[in-house]
Short mmCIF file of C-alpha atoms in Angstrom, two decimals:
data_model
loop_
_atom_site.label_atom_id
_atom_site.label_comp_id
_atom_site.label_asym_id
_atom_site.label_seq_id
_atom_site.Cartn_x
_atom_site.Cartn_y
_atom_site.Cartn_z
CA UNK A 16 20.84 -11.99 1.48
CA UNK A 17 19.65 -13.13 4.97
CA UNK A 18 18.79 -10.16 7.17
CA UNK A 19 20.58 -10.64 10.77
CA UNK A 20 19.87 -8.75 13.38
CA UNK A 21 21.73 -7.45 16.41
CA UNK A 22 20.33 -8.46 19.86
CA UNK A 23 20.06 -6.60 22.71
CA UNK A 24 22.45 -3.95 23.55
CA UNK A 25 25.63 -5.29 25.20
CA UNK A 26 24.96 -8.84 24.46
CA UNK A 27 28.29 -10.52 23.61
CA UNK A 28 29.43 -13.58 21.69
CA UNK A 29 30.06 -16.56 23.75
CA UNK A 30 33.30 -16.62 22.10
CA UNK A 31 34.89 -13.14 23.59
CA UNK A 32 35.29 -11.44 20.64
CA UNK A 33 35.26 -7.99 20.56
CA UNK A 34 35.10 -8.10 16.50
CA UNK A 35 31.15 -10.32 16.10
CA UNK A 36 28.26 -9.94 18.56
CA UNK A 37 25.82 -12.53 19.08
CA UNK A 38 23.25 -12.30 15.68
CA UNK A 39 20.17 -14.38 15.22
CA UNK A 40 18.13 -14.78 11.91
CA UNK A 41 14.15 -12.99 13.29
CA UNK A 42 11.82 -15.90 13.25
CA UNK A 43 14.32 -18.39 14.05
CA UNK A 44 13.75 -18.99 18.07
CA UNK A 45 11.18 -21.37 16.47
CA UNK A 46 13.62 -23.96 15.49
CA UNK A 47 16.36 -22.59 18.28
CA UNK A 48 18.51 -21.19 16.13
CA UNK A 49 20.89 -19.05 18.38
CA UNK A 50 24.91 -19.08 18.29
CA UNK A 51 27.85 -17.45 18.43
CA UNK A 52 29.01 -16.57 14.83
CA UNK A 53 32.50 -14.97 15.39
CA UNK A 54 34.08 -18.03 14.88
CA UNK A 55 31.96 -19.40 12.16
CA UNK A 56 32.78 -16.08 9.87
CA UNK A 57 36.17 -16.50 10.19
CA UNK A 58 35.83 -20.01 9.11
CA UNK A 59 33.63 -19.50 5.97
CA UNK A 60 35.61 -16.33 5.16
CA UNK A 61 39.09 -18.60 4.58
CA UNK A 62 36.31 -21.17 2.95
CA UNK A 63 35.55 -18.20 0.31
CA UNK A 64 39.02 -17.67 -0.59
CA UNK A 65 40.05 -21.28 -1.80
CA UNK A 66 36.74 -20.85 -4.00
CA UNK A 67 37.51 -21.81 -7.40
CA UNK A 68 36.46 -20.35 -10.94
CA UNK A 69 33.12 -19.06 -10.86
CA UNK A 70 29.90 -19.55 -12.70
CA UNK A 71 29.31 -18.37 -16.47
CA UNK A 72 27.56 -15.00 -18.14
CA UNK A 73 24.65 -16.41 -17.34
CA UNK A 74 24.69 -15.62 -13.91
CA UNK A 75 23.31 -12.70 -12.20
CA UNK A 76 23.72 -12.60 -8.51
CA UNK A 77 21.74 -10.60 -5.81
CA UNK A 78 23.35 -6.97 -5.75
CA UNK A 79 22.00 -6.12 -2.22
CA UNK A 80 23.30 -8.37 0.51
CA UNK A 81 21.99 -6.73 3.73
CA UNK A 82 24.88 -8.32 5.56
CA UNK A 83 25.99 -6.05 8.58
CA UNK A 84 29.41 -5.44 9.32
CA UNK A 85 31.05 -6.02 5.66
CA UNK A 86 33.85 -3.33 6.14
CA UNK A 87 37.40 -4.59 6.19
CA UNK A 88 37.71 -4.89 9.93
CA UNK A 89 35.63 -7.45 10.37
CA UNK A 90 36.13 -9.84 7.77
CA UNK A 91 39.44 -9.39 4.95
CA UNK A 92 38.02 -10.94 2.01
CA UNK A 93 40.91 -11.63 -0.03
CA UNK A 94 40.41 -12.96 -3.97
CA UNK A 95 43.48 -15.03 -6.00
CA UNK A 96 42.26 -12.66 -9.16
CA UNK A 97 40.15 -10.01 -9.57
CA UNK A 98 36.39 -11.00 -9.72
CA UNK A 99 34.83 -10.19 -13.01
CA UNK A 100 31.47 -11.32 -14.43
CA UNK A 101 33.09 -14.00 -16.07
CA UNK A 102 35.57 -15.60 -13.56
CA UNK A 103 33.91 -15.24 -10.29
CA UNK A 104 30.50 -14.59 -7.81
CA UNK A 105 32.29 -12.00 -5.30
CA UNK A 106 33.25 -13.46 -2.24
CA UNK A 107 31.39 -11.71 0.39
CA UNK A 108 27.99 -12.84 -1.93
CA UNK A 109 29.45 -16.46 -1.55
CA UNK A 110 29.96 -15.76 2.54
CA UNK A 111 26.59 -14.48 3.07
CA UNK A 112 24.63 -17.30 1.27
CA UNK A 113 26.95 -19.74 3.31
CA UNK A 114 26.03 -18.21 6.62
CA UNK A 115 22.68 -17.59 5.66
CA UNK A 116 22.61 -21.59 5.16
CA UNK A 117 24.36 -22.29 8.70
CA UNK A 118 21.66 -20.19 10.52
CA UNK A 119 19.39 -22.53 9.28
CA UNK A 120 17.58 -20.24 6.83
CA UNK A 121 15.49 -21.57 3.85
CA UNK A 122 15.70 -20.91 0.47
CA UNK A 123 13.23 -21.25 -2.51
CA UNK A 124 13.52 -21.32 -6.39
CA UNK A 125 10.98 -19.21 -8.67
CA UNK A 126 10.72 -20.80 -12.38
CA UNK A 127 9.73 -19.17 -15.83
CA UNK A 128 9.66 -21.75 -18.35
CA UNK A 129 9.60 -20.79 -22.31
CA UNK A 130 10.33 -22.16 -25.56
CA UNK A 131 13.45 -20.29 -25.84
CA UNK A 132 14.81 -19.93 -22.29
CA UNK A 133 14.57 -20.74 -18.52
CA UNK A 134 14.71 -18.14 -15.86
CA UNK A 135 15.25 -18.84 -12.08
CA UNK A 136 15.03 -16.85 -9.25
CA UNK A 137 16.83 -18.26 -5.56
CA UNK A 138 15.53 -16.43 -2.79
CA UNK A 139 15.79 -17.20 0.89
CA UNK A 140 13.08 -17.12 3.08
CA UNK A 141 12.91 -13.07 4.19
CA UNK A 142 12.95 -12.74 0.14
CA UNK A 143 15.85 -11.44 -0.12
CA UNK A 144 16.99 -12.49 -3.79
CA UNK A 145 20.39 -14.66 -3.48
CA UNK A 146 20.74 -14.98 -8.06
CA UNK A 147 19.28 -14.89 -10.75
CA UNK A 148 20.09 -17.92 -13.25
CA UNK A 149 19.04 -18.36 -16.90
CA UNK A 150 19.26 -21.82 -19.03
CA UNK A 151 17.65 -23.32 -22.20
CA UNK A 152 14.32 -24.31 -23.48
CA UNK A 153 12.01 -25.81 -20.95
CA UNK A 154 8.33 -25.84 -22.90
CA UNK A 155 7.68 -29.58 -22.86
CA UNK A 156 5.59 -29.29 -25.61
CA UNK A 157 8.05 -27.67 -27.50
CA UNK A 158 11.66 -29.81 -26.27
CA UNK A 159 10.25 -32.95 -24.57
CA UNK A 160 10.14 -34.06 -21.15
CA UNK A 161 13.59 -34.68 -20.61
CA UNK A 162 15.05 -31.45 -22.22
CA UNK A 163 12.15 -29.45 -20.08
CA UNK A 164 13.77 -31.04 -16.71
CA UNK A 165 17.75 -30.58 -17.33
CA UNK A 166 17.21 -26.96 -18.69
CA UNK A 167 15.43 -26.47 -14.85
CA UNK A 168 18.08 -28.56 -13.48
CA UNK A 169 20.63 -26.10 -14.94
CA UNK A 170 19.45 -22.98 -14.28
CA UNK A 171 18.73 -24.36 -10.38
CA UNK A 172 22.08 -25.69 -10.28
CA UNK A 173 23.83 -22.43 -11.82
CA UNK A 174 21.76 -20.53 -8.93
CA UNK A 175 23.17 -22.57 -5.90
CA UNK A 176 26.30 -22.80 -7.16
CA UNK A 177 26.78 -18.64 -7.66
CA UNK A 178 25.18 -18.28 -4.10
CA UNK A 179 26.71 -21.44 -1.93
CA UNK A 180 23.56 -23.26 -1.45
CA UNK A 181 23.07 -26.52 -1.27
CA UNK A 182 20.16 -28.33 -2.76
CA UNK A 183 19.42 -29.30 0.75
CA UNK A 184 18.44 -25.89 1.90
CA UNK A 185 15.71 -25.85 -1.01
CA UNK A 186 11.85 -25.91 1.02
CA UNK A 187 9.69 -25.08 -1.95
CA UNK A 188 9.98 -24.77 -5.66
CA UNK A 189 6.92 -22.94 -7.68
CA UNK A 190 7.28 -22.41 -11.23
CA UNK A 191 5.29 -21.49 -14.29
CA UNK A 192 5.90 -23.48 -17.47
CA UNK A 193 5.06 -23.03 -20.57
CA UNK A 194 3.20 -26.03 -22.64
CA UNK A 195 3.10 -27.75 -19.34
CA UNK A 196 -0.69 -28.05 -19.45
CA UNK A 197 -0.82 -29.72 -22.91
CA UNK A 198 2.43 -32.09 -22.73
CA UNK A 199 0.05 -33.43 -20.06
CA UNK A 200 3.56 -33.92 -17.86
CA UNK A 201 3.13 -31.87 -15.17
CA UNK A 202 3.19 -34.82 -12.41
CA UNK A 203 6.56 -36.21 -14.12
CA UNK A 204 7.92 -33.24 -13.76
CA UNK A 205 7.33 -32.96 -10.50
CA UNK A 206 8.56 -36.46 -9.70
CA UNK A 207 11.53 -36.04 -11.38
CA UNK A 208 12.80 -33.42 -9.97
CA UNK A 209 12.18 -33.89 -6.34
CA UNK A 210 15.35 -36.60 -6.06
CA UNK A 211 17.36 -33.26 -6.87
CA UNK A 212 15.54 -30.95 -4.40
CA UNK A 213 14.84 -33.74 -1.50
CA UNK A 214 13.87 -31.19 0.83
CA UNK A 215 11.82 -29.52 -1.54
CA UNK A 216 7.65 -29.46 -1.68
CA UNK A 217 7.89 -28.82 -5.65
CA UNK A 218 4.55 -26.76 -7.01
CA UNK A 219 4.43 -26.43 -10.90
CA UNK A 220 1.74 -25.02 -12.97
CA UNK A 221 1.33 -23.22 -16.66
CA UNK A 222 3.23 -19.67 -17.40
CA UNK A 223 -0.41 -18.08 -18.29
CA UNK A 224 -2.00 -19.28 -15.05
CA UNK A 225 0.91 -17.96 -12.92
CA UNK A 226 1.39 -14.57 -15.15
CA UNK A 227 -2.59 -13.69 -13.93
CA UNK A 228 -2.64 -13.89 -10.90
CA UNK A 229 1.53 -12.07 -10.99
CA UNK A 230 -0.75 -8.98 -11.82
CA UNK A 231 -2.21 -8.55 -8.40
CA UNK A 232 -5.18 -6.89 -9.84
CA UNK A 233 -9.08 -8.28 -10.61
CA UNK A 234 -10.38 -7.54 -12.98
CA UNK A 235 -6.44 -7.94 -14.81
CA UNK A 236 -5.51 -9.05 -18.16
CA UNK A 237 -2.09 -11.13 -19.02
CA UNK A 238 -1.01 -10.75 -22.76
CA UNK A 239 2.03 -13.29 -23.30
CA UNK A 240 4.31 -12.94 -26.84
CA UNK A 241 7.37 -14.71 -26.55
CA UNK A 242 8.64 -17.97 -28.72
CA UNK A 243 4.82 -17.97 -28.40
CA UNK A 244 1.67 -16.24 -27.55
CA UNK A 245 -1.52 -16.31 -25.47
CA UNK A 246 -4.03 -13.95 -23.84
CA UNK A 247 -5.73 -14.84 -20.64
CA UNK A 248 -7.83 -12.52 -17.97
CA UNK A 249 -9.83 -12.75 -15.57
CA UNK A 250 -12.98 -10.25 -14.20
CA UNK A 251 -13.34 -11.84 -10.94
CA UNK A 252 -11.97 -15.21 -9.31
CA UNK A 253 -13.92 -17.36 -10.83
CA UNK A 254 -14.65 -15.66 -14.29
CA UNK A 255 -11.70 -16.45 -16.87
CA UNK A 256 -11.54 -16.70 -20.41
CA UNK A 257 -8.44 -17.60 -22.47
CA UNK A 258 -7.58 -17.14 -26.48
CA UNK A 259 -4.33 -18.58 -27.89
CA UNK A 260 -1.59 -20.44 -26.25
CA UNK A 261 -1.96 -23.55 -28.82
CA UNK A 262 1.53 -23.69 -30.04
CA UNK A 263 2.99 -23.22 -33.09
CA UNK A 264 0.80 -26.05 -34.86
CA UNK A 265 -2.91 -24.35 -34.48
CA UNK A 266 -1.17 -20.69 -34.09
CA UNK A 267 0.64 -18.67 -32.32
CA UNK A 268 -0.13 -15.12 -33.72
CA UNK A 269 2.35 -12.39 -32.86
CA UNK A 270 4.89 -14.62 -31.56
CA UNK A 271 8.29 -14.79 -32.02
CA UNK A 272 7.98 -17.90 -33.97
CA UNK A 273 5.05 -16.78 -36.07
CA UNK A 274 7.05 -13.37 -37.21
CA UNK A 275 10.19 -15.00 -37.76
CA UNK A 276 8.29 -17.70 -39.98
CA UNK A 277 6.40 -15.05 -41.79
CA UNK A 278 9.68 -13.30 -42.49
CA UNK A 279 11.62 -16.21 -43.92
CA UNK A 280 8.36 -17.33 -46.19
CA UNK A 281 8.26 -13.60 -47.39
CA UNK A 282 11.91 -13.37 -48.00
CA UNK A 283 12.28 -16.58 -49.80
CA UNK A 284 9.22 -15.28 -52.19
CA UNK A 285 11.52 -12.12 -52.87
CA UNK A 286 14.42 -14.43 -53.63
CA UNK A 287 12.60 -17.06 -56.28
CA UNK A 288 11.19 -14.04 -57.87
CA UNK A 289 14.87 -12.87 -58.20
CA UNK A 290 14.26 -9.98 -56.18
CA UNK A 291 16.86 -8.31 -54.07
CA UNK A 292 15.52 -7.94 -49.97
CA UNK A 293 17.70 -6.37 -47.42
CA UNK A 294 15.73 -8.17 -44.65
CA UNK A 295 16.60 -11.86 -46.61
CA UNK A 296 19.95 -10.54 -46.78
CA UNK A 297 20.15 -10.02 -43.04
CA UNK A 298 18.28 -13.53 -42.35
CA UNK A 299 20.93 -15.55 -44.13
CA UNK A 300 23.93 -13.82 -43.18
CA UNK A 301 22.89 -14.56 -39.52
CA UNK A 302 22.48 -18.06 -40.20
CA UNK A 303 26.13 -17.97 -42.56
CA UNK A 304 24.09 -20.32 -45.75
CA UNK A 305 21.70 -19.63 -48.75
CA UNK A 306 18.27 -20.29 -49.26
CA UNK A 307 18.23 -24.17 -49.54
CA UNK A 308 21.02 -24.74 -46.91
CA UNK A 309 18.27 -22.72 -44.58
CA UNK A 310 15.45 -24.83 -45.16
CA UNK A 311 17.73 -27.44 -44.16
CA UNK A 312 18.11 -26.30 -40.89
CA UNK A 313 14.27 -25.54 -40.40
CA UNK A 314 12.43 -28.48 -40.93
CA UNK A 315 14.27 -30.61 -38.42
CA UNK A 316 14.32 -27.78 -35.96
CA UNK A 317 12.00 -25.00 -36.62
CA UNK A 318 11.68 -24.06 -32.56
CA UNK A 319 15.31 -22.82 -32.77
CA UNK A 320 16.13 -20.96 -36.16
CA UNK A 321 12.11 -18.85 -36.48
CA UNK A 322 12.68 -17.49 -32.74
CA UNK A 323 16.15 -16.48 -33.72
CA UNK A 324 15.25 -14.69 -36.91
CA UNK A 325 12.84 -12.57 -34.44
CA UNK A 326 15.29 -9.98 -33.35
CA UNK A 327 16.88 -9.58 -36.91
CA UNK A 328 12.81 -8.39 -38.33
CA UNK A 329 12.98 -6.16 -35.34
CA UNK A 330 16.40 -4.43 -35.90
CA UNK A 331 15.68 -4.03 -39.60
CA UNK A 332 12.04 -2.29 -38.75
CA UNK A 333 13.65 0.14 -36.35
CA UNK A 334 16.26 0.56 -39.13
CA UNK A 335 13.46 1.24 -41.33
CA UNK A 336 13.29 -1.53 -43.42
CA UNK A 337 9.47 -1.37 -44.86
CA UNK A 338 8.73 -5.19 -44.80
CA UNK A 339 9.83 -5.55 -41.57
CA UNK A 340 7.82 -2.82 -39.86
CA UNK A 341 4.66 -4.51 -42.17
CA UNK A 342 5.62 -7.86 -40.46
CA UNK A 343 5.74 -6.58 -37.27
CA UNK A 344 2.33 -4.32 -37.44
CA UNK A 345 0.22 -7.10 -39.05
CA UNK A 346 1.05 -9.23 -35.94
CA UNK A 347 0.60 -6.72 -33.55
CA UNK A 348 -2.17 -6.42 -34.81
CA UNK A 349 -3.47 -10.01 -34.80
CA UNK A 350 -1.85 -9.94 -31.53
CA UNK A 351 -4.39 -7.47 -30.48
CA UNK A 352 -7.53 -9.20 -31.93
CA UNK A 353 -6.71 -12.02 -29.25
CA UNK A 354 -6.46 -9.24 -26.73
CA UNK A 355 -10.09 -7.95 -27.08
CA UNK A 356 -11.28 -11.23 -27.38
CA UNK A 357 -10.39 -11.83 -24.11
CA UNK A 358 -11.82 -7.90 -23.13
CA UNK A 359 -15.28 -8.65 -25.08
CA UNK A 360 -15.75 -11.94 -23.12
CA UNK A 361 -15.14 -10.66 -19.61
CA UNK A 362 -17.28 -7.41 -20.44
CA UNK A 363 -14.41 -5.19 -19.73
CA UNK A 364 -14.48 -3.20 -22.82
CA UNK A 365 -16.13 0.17 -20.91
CA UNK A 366 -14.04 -0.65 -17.38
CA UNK A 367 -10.94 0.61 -15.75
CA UNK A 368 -8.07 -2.90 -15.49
CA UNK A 369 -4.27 -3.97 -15.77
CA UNK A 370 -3.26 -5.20 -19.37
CA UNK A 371 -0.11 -6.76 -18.59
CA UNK A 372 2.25 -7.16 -21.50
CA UNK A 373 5.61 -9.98 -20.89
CA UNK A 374 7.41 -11.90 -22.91
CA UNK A 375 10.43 -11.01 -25.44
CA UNK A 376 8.10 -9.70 -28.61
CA UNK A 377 7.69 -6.53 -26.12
CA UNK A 378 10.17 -4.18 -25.76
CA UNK A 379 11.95 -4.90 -28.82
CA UNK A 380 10.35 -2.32 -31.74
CA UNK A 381 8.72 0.60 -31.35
CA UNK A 382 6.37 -0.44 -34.63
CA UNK A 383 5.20 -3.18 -32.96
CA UNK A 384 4.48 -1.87 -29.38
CA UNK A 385 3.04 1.21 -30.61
CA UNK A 386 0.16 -0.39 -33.07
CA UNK A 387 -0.49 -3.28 -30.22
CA UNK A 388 -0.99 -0.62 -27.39
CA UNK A 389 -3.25 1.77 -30.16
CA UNK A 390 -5.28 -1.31 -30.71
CA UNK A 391 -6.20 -2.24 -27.72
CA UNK A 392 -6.61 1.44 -26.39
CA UNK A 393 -9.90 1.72 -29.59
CA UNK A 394 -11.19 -1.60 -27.86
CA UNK A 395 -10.44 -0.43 -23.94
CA UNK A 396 -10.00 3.00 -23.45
CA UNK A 397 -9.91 2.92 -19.83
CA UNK A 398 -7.15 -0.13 -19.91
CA UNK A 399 -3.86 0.57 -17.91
CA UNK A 400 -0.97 -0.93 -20.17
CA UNK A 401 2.51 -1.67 -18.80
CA UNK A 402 4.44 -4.93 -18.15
CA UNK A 403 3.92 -7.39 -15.28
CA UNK A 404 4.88 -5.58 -11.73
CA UNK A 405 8.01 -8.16 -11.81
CA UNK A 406 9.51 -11.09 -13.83
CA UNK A 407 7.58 -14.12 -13.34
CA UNK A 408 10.42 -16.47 -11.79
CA UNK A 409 10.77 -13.67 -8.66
CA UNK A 410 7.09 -14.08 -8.44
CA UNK A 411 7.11 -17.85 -8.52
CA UNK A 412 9.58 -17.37 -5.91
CA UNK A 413 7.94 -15.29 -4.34
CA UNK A 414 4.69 -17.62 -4.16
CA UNK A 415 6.91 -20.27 -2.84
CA UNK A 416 7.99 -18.45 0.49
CA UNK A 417 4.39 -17.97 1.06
CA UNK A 418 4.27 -21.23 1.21
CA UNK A 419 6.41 -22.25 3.85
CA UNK A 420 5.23 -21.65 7.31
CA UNK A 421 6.01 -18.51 9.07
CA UNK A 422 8.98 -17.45 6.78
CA UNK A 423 11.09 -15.23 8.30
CA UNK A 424 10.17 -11.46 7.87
CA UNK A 425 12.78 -8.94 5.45
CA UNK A 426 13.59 -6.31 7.99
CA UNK A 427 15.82 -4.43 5.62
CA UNK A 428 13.13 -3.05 3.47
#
């Protein structure tokens, strides 16, 4: 939340009060941004308390607020109901982002893009993280143009409504989307959503492009596996090679979509042959239909049901299930080929860099981690491999208060 700051010793509120001295947000004599705030808590603490139902499961609101003075002498912050994850945002979280908005502080939103989901980051101007919001598909390649810009609508709206924001206080979006480059849509995106954000300078670009340069390190390299795959790096700022990221058309090895494909074609092969497969079992209960009532389902939306058949191949490998755990190494494995592409091409095979892993493929089976990270280690033996420092949306966000001109500075830490 906004970081305030006492002034000087002894200075007073205007008002009298013993209870609020005068604060100021650092940075904010620029715009002359000074005032009394005793009264103004007490009115946007009775504001909080009328507050309504709150947002769904899908919000995840800042869990530091760095707001001085939130013991119950100074403001009583009294609820209707308890505040669980699924009725309410708690109310001093509400307060904050409401005075944060009356000192005149700015906010930002941070976008990562997929073919399965949308994450958002809204951060104010010292950085401070204000929630974390999560909505549908937003690939335009993958959902269309119009799908792409409600799921970021959603997830932005679902952000300022958990923290009291208005779309007003929005200076700079910066997001990376995936498929954005080759739906060739990047400029209608842009116009379309600045009616929403008016305030907003709006900067989007592609989730590979963004994911680079998230790993702070040249010579770096970005390995992507989510509802699809790609491997970019770079060995200095101007040397960059790229393999994959072609959707699901030309290939998208060691994707979600590709292993969830692979394990419907291979369980449907065990089924006309009349054999019995666990794994097929599993795939069809989770989808409650047989074979042919499947197939129904795929053909008119294939970007949906092979994602979602992901996590049951990687449950049933760490169960032990033996065509599972072959699914999962063969595309770790051609996962990894795209990986030293990449390594061959920017000469790093014999040098010490970052290999970044991200997306939802990682993390989810030890099979498939372990014969990626083996892989590459034969090609790069002197290769650092870990995830991405931080999810991409709080780097987008991030990136976007670097933007704005002298941003106020996090004092808290």
């Amino acid at each position: 939340m906004v970081i305030l700051q006492q002034r000087a010793a002894g200075r007073r509120a205007n008002s009298g009060s013993s209870i609020a001295p005068e604060l100021y947000v650092e940075g904010a004599s620029r715009a002359g941004i000074f005032q009394s705030t005793a009264a103004k808590t007490r009115r946007l603490a009775r504001s909080v308390l009328v507050q309504g139902d709150g947002p769904g499961k899908d919000i995840a609101p800042a869990t530091q607020s760095g707001l001085p003075g939130r013991d119950s002498s100074m403001l009583s912050l009294r609820r209707s109901r308890p505040c669980t994850p699924r009725n309410a945002i708690p109310p001093v979280l509400l307060l904050a982002g409401q005075i944060a908005y009356s000192f005149g502080m700015r906010c930002v939103l941070g976008f990562d893009g997929g073919g399965t989901k949308t994450d958002c980051v809204l951060m104010d101007e010292s950085r401070q993280i204000l929630a974390r919001t999560r909505s549908g598909p937003s690939n335009p390649a993958r959902v269309g143009l119009e799908a792409a810009f409600a799921a970021l609508v959603e997830a932005a709206e679902k952000a300022l409504a958990a923290s009291g924001i208005p779309a007003a206080a929005i200076a700079t979006i910066h997001g990376g989307i995936a498929g954005l480059g080759a739906a060739r849509v990047a400029g209608d995106l842009v116009r379309m959503l600045k009616p929403e954000f008016p305030n907003a300078v709006v900067h989007l670009n592609n989730d590979l492009s963004i994911a680079l340069v998230a790993t702070e390190e040249i010579p770096s390299v970005v390995v992507i596996a989510g509802t699809g795959s790609a491997v970019i790096g770079r060995s200095s700022p101007e040397k960059i090679a790229r393999e994959g990221g072609w959707g699901p058309i030309l290939g998208d090895p060691g994707s979600a979509y590709d292993i969830g494909r692979k394990a419907v074609v291979l369980s449907l092969r065990h089924s006309l042959r009349g054999q019995d497969s666990a794994l097929g079992n599993d795939i069809l209960q989770r989808f409650h239909c047989n074979w042919v009532e499947l197939q129904d389902q795929i053909r008119p939306n294939a970007d949906r049901v092979f994602p979602e058949v992901f996590p049951i191949v990687a449950k049933a490998a760490e169960e032990g299930d033996e065509d599972a755990r072959a699914l999962l190494q063969s595309a770790a494995e051609e996962l990894a080929e795209m990986a030293e592409r990449v390594i061959a091409t920017l000469g790093l095979r014999d040098q010490s860099f970052f290999l970044a892993k991200t997306g939802g493929v990682f993390g989810r089976c030890r099979a498939f981690d372990d014969r990626f990270d083996s892989r590459v280690a034969q090609v790069a033996p002197h290769a650092r491999i870990g995830p991405l420092l931080m999810p991409i949306a709080e780097f987008a966000a991030r990136a976007a208060v670097n933007c704005l001109d002298s941003p106020v500075r996090n004092v808290g830490g």
